Short mmCIF file of C-alpha atoms and ligand atoms in Angstrom, two decimals:
data_model
loop_
_atom_site.label_atom_id
_atom_site.label_comp_id
_atom_site.label_asym_id
_atom_site.label_seq_id
_atom_site.Cartn_x
_atom_site.Cartn_y
_atom_site.Cartn_z
CA MET A 294 6.04 17.27 11.91
CA ALA A 295 8.04 17.64 15.13
CA ALA A 296 7.62 14.01 16.10
CA TYR A 297 8.66 12.86 12.68
CA GLN A 298 11.82 15.17 12.79
CA GLN A 299 12.67 13.83 16.19
CA ALA A 300 12.21 10.19 15.02
CA ILE A 301 14.37 10.87 11.89
CA ASP A 302 17.24 12.24 14.11
CA ALA A 303 16.96 9.33 16.39
CA ILE A 304 16.92 6.69 13.59
CA GLY A 305 19.56 8.53 11.60
CA LYS A 306 21.97 8.68 14.54
CA ALA A 307 21.57 4.94 15.12
CA SER A 308 22.08 4.05 11.48
CA HIS A 309 25.98 4.62 11.74
CA GLY A 310 26.25 5.36 8.15
CA GLU A 311 24.97 1.86 6.92
CA SER A 312 23.51 1.55 3.37
CA ILE A 313 19.89 2.64 2.93
CA TYR A 314 18.93 -1.00 2.42
CA ALA A 315 20.77 -2.24 5.75
CA SER A 316 19.65 0.60 8.06
CA ALA A 317 16.28 1.51 9.56
CA GLY A 318 14.09 3.98 7.83
CA ILE A 319 11.10 5.93 8.53
CA SER A 320 7.52 5.58 7.30
CA ILE A 321 5.34 8.68 7.25
CA LYS A 322 1.62 9.19 6.75
CA LEU A 323 0.83 12.43 4.78
CA SER A 324 -2.51 12.78 6.49
CA ALA A 325 -0.57 13.13 9.68
CA LEU A 326 1.31 16.09 8.28
CA HIS A 327 -1.72 18.09 6.82
CA ALA A 328 -5.35 18.00 7.88
CA ARG A 329 -6.43 18.95 4.36
CA TYR A 330 -4.53 16.22 2.43
CA CYS A 331 -7.31 15.59 -0.30
CA ARG A 332 -7.94 16.18 -3.95
CA ALA A 333 -10.30 19.19 -3.22
CA GLN A 334 -7.42 21.06 -1.59
CA TYR A 335 -4.93 20.52 -4.38
CA GLU A 336 -3.22 23.85 -4.09
CA ARG A 337 -2.78 23.64 -0.34
CA VAL A 338 -1.35 20.10 -0.64
CA MET A 339 1.16 21.31 -3.08
CA SER A 340 1.92 24.53 -1.32
CA GLU A 341 1.76 23.53 2.29
CA LEU A 342 2.10 19.76 2.58
CA TYR A 343 4.80 19.36 -0.14
CA PRO A 344 7.33 21.57 1.63
CA ARG A 345 6.85 19.68 4.84
CA LEU A 346 7.44 16.46 3.09
CA LEU A 347 10.55 17.88 1.37
CA THR A 348 11.99 19.14 4.74
CA LEU A 349 11.62 15.70 6.26
CA THR A 350 13.12 13.94 3.20
CA LEU A 351 16.17 16.27 3.16
CA GLN A 352 16.68 15.36 6.83
CA ALA A 353 16.43 11.66 6.03
CA ARG A 354 18.86 12.25 3.20
CA HIS A 355 21.29 13.91 5.52
CA TYR A 356 21.45 10.66 7.42
CA ASP A 357 21.09 8.59 4.29
CA ILE A 358 18.16 6.61 5.74
CA GLY A 359 15.00 5.66 3.54
CA ILE A 360 11.89 7.75 3.88
CA ASN A 361 8.51 6.06 2.93
CA ILE A 362 5.16 7.46 2.15
CA ASP A 363 2.51 5.10 3.51
CA ALA A 364 -0.52 4.25 1.44
CA GLU A 365 -3.86 5.64 2.63
CA LYS A 366 -7.46 5.45 1.25
CA ALA A 367 -7.83 4.87 -2.59
CA ASP A 368 -9.23 8.42 -3.10
CA ARG A 369 -5.86 9.78 -2.13
CA LEU A 370 -4.04 7.70 -4.62
CA GLU A 371 -3.90 10.15 -7.46
CA ILE A 372 -2.79 13.16 -5.41
CA SER A 373 -0.14 10.98 -3.70
CA LEU A 374 1.16 10.16 -7.16
CA ASP A 375 1.27 13.79 -8.11
CA LEU A 376 3.30 14.49 -4.93
CA LEU A 377 5.59 11.66 -5.78
CA GLU A 378 6.19 12.89 -9.39
CA LYS A 379 7.07 16.34 -8.18
CA PHE A 380 9.23 14.85 -5.44
CA CYS A 381 11.25 12.60 -7.69
CA PHE A 382 12.24 15.53 -9.85
CA GLU A 383 13.27 17.70 -6.89
CA PRO A 384 16.80 18.91 -7.77
CA GLN A 385 17.93 18.54 -4.07
CA LEU A 386 17.11 14.79 -4.16
CA ALA A 387 18.85 14.04 -7.47
CA GLY A 388 20.71 10.75 -7.54
CA TRP A 389 19.40 9.65 -4.09
CA ASP A 390 17.67 6.24 -3.75
CA GLY A 391 16.01 6.56 -0.43
CA ILE A 392 12.59 7.68 -1.78
CA GLY A 393 9.98 5.12 -0.66
CA PHE A 394 6.33 4.74 -1.59
CA VAL A 395 3.60 2.14 -0.66
CA ILE A 396 1.42 0.47 -3.27
CA GLN A 397 -1.67 -1.29 -2.35
CA ALA A 398 -2.74 -4.44 -4.40
CA TYR A 399 -6.43 -4.34 -3.64
CA PRO A 400 -7.30 -1.38 -5.84
CA LYS A 401 -8.14 -2.48 -9.44
CA ARG A 402 -5.76 0.08 -10.66
CA CYS A 403 -2.74 -1.42 -8.94
CA PRO A 404 -0.99 -2.99 -11.95
CA TYR A 405 -1.18 0.38 -13.89
CA VAL A 406 0.04 2.22 -10.84
CA ILE A 407 3.12 -0.09 -10.82
CA ASP A 408 3.76 0.73 -14.51
CA GLU A 409 3.54 4.39 -13.80
CA ILE A 410 5.97 4.07 -10.85
CA ILE A 411 8.46 2.12 -12.94
CA ASP A 412 8.20 4.69 -15.75
CA LEU A 413 8.69 7.48 -13.14
CA ALA A 414 11.84 5.85 -11.72
CA GLN A 415 13.18 5.57 -15.15
CA ARG A 416 12.47 9.21 -16.07
CA SER A 417 13.68 10.64 -12.82
CA GLN A 418 16.74 8.30 -12.40
CA HIS A 419 16.00 7.03 -8.98
CA ARG A 420 15.93 3.35 -7.72
CA LEU A 421 12.63 3.75 -5.78
CA MET A 422 11.96 1.74 -2.64
CA ILE A 423 8.45 0.31 -3.15
CA ARG A 424 6.58 -1.40 -0.45
CA LEU A 425 3.86 -3.69 -1.79
CA VAL A 426 0.88 -4.38 0.63
CA LYS A 427 -2.54 -5.89 0.03
CA GLY A 428 -4.26 -2.89 1.58
CA ALA A 429 -5.49 -2.22 5.26
CA ASP A 430 -8.94 -0.57 4.63
CA TRP A 431 -10.99 -2.87 2.54
CA ASP A 432 -14.22 -2.48 4.62
CA SER A 433 -13.96 1.31 4.55
CA GLU A 434 -13.30 1.35 0.75
CA ILE A 435 -16.53 -0.58 0.15
CA LYS A 436 -18.50 1.50 2.59
CA ARG A 437 -17.30 4.71 1.14
CA ALA A 438 -18.20 3.79 -2.43
CA GLN A 439 -21.76 2.82 -1.14
CA ILE A 440 -22.21 6.10 0.81
CA ASP A 441 -21.04 8.11 -2.13
CA GLY A 442 -23.21 6.25 -4.57
CA LEU A 443 -20.35 5.57 -6.87
CA GLU A 444 -20.73 3.51 -10.10
CA GLY A 445 -18.42 0.72 -8.85
CA TYR A 446 -15.93 -0.32 -6.20
CA PRO A 447 -12.33 0.89 -6.27
CA VAL A 448 -11.11 -2.39 -4.71
CA TYR A 449 -11.70 -6.08 -5.60
CA SER A 450 -14.57 -7.68 -3.81
CA ARG A 451 -13.07 -11.17 -3.41
CA LYS A 452 -9.77 -11.65 -1.35
CA ILE A 453 -8.40 -14.15 -3.90
CA TYR A 454 -8.33 -11.43 -6.54
CA THR A 455 -6.21 -9.17 -4.11
CA ASP A 456 -3.91 -12.22 -3.63
CA VAL A 457 -3.48 -12.71 -7.36
CA SER A 458 -3.06 -9.01 -7.92
CA TYR A 459 -0.26 -8.96 -5.27
CA LEU A 460 1.58 -11.73 -7.01
CA ALA A 461 1.19 -10.17 -10.48
CA CYS A 462 2.40 -6.77 -9.13
CA ALA A 463 5.32 -8.46 -7.25
CA HIS A 464 6.42 -9.97 -10.58
CA LYS A 465 6.42 -6.55 -12.19
CA LEU A 466 8.45 -5.05 -9.39
CA LEU A 467 11.06 -7.90 -9.41
CA SER A 468 11.52 -7.56 -13.16
CA VAL A 469 13.15 -4.07 -12.95
CA PRO A 470 15.89 -4.39 -10.26
CA ASN A 471 17.71 -1.39 -11.57
CA LEU A 472 14.70 0.93 -11.01
CA ILE A 473 12.91 -0.61 -7.97
CA TYR A 474 13.96 -1.95 -4.61
CA PRO A 475 10.84 -4.13 -3.87
CA GLN A 476 9.74 -4.56 -0.29
CA PHE A 477 7.14 -7.24 0.21
CA ALA A 478 5.02 -6.59 3.36
CA THR A 479 2.90 -9.57 4.18
CA HIS A 480 2.16 -12.15 6.94
CA ASN A 481 0.83 -14.67 4.49
CA ALA A 482 3.04 -17.63 4.24
CA HIS A 483 1.79 -18.58 0.75
CA THR A 484 2.27 -15.05 -0.61
CA LEU A 485 5.78 -15.05 0.90
CA ALA A 486 6.78 -18.49 -0.49
CA THR A 487 5.52 -17.56 -4.06
CA ILE A 488 7.63 -14.40 -4.03
CA TYR A 489 10.63 -16.32 -2.64
CA TYR A 490 10.59 -18.70 -5.67
CA MET A 491 9.54 -15.87 -8.15
CA ALA A 492 12.50 -13.88 -7.18
CA GLY A 493 14.86 -16.85 -7.68
CA GLU A 494 17.44 -18.64 -5.57
CA ASN A 495 20.44 -16.35 -6.38
CA TYR A 496 19.58 -13.74 -3.95
CA TYR A 497 21.99 -10.83 -3.40
CA PRO A 498 21.81 -8.12 -0.66
CA GLY A 499 19.85 -5.19 -1.88
CA GLN A 500 17.66 -7.27 -4.32
CA TYR A 501 14.52 -7.22 -2.31
CA GLU A 502 13.25 -7.55 1.32
CA PHE A 503 10.25 -8.79 3.23
CA GLN A 504 8.43 -6.61 5.75
CA CYS A 505 6.28 -7.42 8.87
CA LEU A 506 4.44 -5.53 11.42
CA HIS A 507 5.96 -5.54 15.03
CA GLY A 508 4.46 -8.36 16.92
CA MET A 509 2.90 -10.02 13.87
CA GLY A 510 4.13 -12.87 11.69
CA GLU A 511 6.86 -13.81 14.19
CA GLY A 512 6.49 -17.50 13.68
CA LEU A 513 6.74 -17.03 9.88
CA TYR A 514 9.63 -14.83 9.86
CA GLN A 515 11.59 -16.97 12.30
CA GLN A 516 11.89 -19.43 9.38
CA VAL A 517 12.85 -16.79 6.89
CA VAL A 518 15.39 -14.53 8.38
CA GLY A 519 18.75 -16.27 9.15
CA SER A 520 21.36 -18.24 7.31
CA ILE A 521 20.86 -21.35 5.22
CA ALA A 522 23.21 -23.21 7.53
CA GLU A 523 20.67 -22.55 10.31
CA GLY A 524 17.90 -23.87 8.11
CA LYS A 525 16.48 -20.43 7.30
CA LEU A 526 15.79 -18.84 4.00
CA ASN A 527 18.50 -16.15 4.21
CA ARG A 528 16.17 -13.25 3.32
CA PRO A 529 15.86 -9.99 5.23
CA CYS A 530 12.74 -8.79 6.84
CA ARG A 531 12.28 -5.10 8.06
CA ILE A 532 9.96 -4.64 11.08
CA TYR A 533 7.41 -1.79 10.90
CA ALA A 534 7.15 -0.52 14.43
CA PRO A 535 4.61 2.20 15.26
CA VAL A 536 5.97 4.83 17.66
CA GLY A 537 3.80 7.29 19.83
CA SER A 538 1.66 7.69 22.91
CA HIS A 539 -1.18 5.23 24.05
CA GLN A 540 -3.73 7.67 22.50
CA THR A 541 -2.08 7.98 19.01
CA LEU A 542 -1.39 4.19 18.86
CA LEU A 543 -4.96 3.10 19.70
CA THR A 544 -6.27 3.51 16.29
CA TYR A 545 -3.42 1.46 14.98
CA LEU A 546 -4.10 -1.25 17.33
CA VAL A 547 -7.81 -1.29 16.50
CA ARG A 548 -7.03 -1.54 12.88
CA ARG A 549 -4.77 -4.62 13.58
CA LEU A 550 -7.49 -6.19 15.63
CA LEU A 551 -9.92 -5.81 12.84
CA GLU A 552 -7.41 -7.20 10.33
CA ASN A 553 -6.62 -10.31 12.44
CA GLY A 554 -10.20 -10.83 13.33
CA ALA A 555 -11.43 -11.03 9.68
CA ASN A 556 -12.15 -14.60 8.80
CA THR A 557 -10.55 -14.32 5.45
CA SER A 558 -7.29 -13.16 7.02
CA PHE A 559 -4.30 -15.53 6.74
CA VAL A 560 -3.17 -14.99 10.44
CA ASN A 561 -6.84 -15.79 11.53
CA GLN A 562 -7.03 -18.96 9.41
CA ILE A 563 -3.56 -20.34 10.41
CA ALA A 564 -4.73 -20.26 14.00
CA ASP A 565 -8.01 -22.17 13.21
CA PRO A 566 -7.35 -25.88 13.51
CA ASN A 567 -10.58 -26.68 11.56
CA ILE A 568 -8.93 -25.19 8.42
CA PRO A 569 -7.15 -27.91 6.56
CA LEU A 570 -3.51 -27.13 5.36
CA ASP A 571 -4.37 -27.63 1.62
CA LYS A 572 -6.95 -24.99 2.06
CA LEU A 573 -4.62 -22.65 3.75
CA VAL A 574 -1.93 -22.82 1.17
CA ALA A 575 -4.24 -23.07 -1.83
CA ASP A 576 -2.88 -21.31 -5.05
CA PRO A 577 -5.01 -18.12 -5.49
CA VAL A 578 -4.69 -18.38 -9.27
CA GLN A 579 -6.00 -21.92 -9.36
CA GLN A 580 -8.82 -20.76 -7.03
CA VAL A 581 -9.83 -18.01 -9.45
CA LEU A 582 -9.64 -20.41 -12.38
CA ALA A 583 -11.71 -22.99 -10.56
CA ALA A 584 -14.33 -20.31 -9.66
CA ALA A 585 -14.52 -19.36 -13.31
CA GLU A 586 -15.31 -22.98 -14.32
CA THR A 587 -18.30 -22.88 -11.98
CA THR A 588 -19.64 -19.41 -12.97
CA GLY A 589 -18.68 -19.53 -16.60
CA GLN A 590 -16.86 -16.16 -16.33
CA LEU A 591 -13.39 -15.20 -15.18
CA GLY A 592 -13.05 -12.65 -12.43
CA LEU A 593 -16.70 -12.21 -11.48
CA PRO A 594 -17.26 -9.96 -8.36
CA ARG A 595 -18.89 -11.27 -5.20
CA THR A 596 -22.59 -11.52 -5.65
CA GLN A 597 -23.16 -10.81 -1.93
CA ILE A 598 -21.94 -7.31 -2.37
CA PRO A 599 -24.33 -5.42 -4.70
CA LEU A 600 -23.03 -2.41 -6.62
CA PRO A 601 -23.34 0.93 -4.76
CA ARG A 602 -26.37 2.01 -6.78
CA ALA A 603 -28.11 -1.40 -6.28
CA LEU A 604 -27.66 -1.32 -2.46
CA TYR A 605 -31.38 -1.04 -1.69
CA GLY A 606 -32.40 -4.00 -3.85
CA SER A 607 -35.60 -3.67 -5.85
CA ASN A 608 -36.84 -0.96 -3.35
CA ARG A 609 -35.03 1.95 -4.96
CA LEU A 610 -31.94 2.98 -6.51
CA ASN A 611 -29.19 4.46 -4.16
CA ALA A 612 -28.62 8.03 -4.90
CA ILE A 613 -25.88 8.69 -7.52
CA GLY A 614 -22.76 10.50 -6.26
CA ILE A 615 -19.93 12.31 -8.05
CA ASP A 616 -16.50 11.08 -7.16
CA PHE A 617 -14.68 14.40 -6.36
CA THR A 618 -11.32 12.57 -6.45
CA ASN A 619 -11.64 11.08 -9.76
CA GLU A 620 -10.06 13.11 -12.56
CA HIS A 621 -12.09 11.56 -15.32
CA HIS A 622 -15.38 12.38 -13.41
CA LEU A 623 -14.25 15.90 -12.73
CA ALA A 624 -13.36 16.49 -16.31
CA GLY A 625 -16.50 14.77 -17.60
CA THR A 626 -19.03 16.63 -15.28
CA GLY A 627 -17.22 20.02 -15.52
CA VAL A 628 -17.20 20.23 -11.66
CA ASP A 629 -14.27 22.19 -10.28
CA PRO A 630 -13.37 20.43 -6.99
CA THR A 631 -12.60 23.68 -5.37
CA ASP A 632 -16.33 24.39 -5.73
CA TYR A 633 -17.16 21.45 -3.51
CA PRO A 634 -18.15 23.56 -0.43
CA THR A 635 -20.39 25.67 -2.63
CA LEU A 636 -21.96 22.60 -4.27
CA LEU A 637 -22.69 21.14 -0.84
CA SER A 638 -24.42 24.24 0.46
CA GLY A 639 -26.19 24.72 -2.93
P1 FAD B 866 -3.73 -11.85 4.00
O1 FAD B 866 -4.59 -12.47 5.18
O2 FAD B 866 -3.23 -12.65 3.02
O3 FAD B 866 -4.63 -10.65 3.39
C1 FAD B 866 -5.48 -9.79 3.96
C2 FAD B 866 -5.75 -8.83 3.00
O4 FAD B 866 -6.61 -9.23 1.95
C3 FAD B 866 -6.66 -7.59 3.56
O5 FAD B 866 -5.81 -6.73 4.34
C4 FAD B 866 -7.19 -6.94 2.29
O6 FAD B 866 -6.30 -6.17 1.76
C5 FAD B 866 -7.42 -8.10 1.44
N1 FAD B 866 -8.82 -8.57 1.45
C6 FAD B 866 -9.48 -9.11 2.51
N2 FAD B 866 -10.76 -9.42 2.22
C7 FAD B 866 -10.92 -9.04 0.89
C8 FAD B 866 -12.05 -9.00 -0.03
N3 FAD B 866 -13.15 -9.55 0.27
N4 FAD B 866 -11.79 -8.48 -1.32
C9 FAD B 866 -10.62 -8.02 -1.59
N5 FAD B 866 -9.50 -7.99 -0.91
C10 FAD B 866 -9.61 -8.53 0.44
N6 FAD B 866 -1.56 -1.22 4.40
C11 FAD B 866 -1.93 0.01 3.88
O7 FAD B 866 -3.03 0.19 3.40
N7 FAD B 866 -1.00 1.03 3.80
C12 FAD B 866 0.37 0.81 4.26
O8 FAD B 866 1.06 1.76 4.27
C13 FAD B 866 0.61 -0.43 4.95
N8 FAD B 866 1.80 -0.64 5.50
C14 FAD B 866 2.16 -1.80 6.01
C15 FAD B 866 3.47 -2.07 6.34
C16 FAD B 866 3.87 -3.41 6.73
C17 FAD B 866 5.24 -3.71 7.18
C18 FAD B 866 2.83 -4.49 6.77
C19 FAD B 866 3.22 -5.82 7.16
C20 FAD B 866 1.51 -4.12 6.29
C21 FAD B 866 1.24 -2.88 5.95
N9 FAD B 866 -0.07 -2.59 5.66
C22 FAD B 866 -0.39 -1.29 4.99
C23 FAD B 866 -1.24 -3.62 5.88
C24 FAD B 866 -1.52 -4.40 4.61
O9 FAD B 866 -2.09 -3.60 3.49
C25 FAD B 866 -2.31 -5.70 4.87
O10 FAD B 866 -3.60 -5.22 5.46
C26 FAD B 866 -1.81 -6.72 5.83
O11 FAD B 866 -0.42 -6.97 5.63
C27 FAD B 866 -2.56 -8.07 5.70
O12 FAD B 866 -2.22 -8.68 4.53
P2 FAD B 866 -1.35 -10.10 4.42
O13 FAD B 866 -0.85 -10.39 3.01
O14 FAD B 866 -0.46 -10.00 5.57
O15 FAD B 866 -2.51 -11.00 4.86
#
């Protein structure tokens, strides 16, 4: 909390009263503000975490810089939406357009989350800053669903589906410029180019922006940021720079190494001279359609990843689990999430 307050002061003073869109902003992780940020601790999240979030936001509002809530694991999505709903109707934030939220494209729920957010922006009369990302924790999401014995996976099992979802969601965000300021965070040149054309050539400041991570996508954004006269695309790119000590930044660094090391990752593939250019910039929609022609069905999951219950093949069924973050499950099973510790010991 103290580190975020310090950072907001530093960024706020450096912004010199520029517009929210032109000045630097801050991204926060709610899990860094409260150790019990989870559905089972709903009351504490609302009574302890929410006031901290509000304090930081009022401080950001004082400087008129954007404050953004990072996206974490899929099991925190619903509680983060509850916080956002409460937040958007906060009287002290009325009429302010600096509220930011990150949406991941890899959960299968993504398009519906976007509809929900657009509706919220309309009802609460804020133009929300929405960063669209593909999602950083694909492996952990798959693993968690397997360990918990869930009925399915919360995320797509094939990367091209995430790519298609990203583009479909980008289209939704761009279609409501009065309600959403879209922020497209990607290092994938094909994704970026598609959005560039989707948004149209008549760009105006404040329409949308791209985002990259500090030290990544530099070659790509050198061609994007800058005037048309210089041969660039004249689109802004915000750089996300992590701040902290060596110890606190280590996990961030490891995540980036994993991300870049994955052989499906665009930044990995572009560095591989054996991958032909045509394959690198293949249209994900065409790829999905081509796969459907071979399999006879559209959108089939990857066969190499069995459903969590079928993890042990014909040997035995994986134990079934209850998803303690899923409102439908909780309502259907009659389990009160606050009884979780009792259930575990029982
Ligand atoms: P690409 O190489 O095109 O895509 C890689 C992505 O594809 C993976 O990250 C994963 O999401 C998806 N993918 C890979 N394999 C599969 C598979 N088998 N099935 C389905 N999908 C798959 N991430 C967060 O979760 N929360 C944040 O708050 C967040 N903030 C970010 C801020 C910035 C400025 C940036 C640039 C990224 C941020 N990310 C965040 C990371 C982001 O989610 C992606 O991990 C990263 O940008 C890679 O996506 P890409 O489009 O650049 O690359």
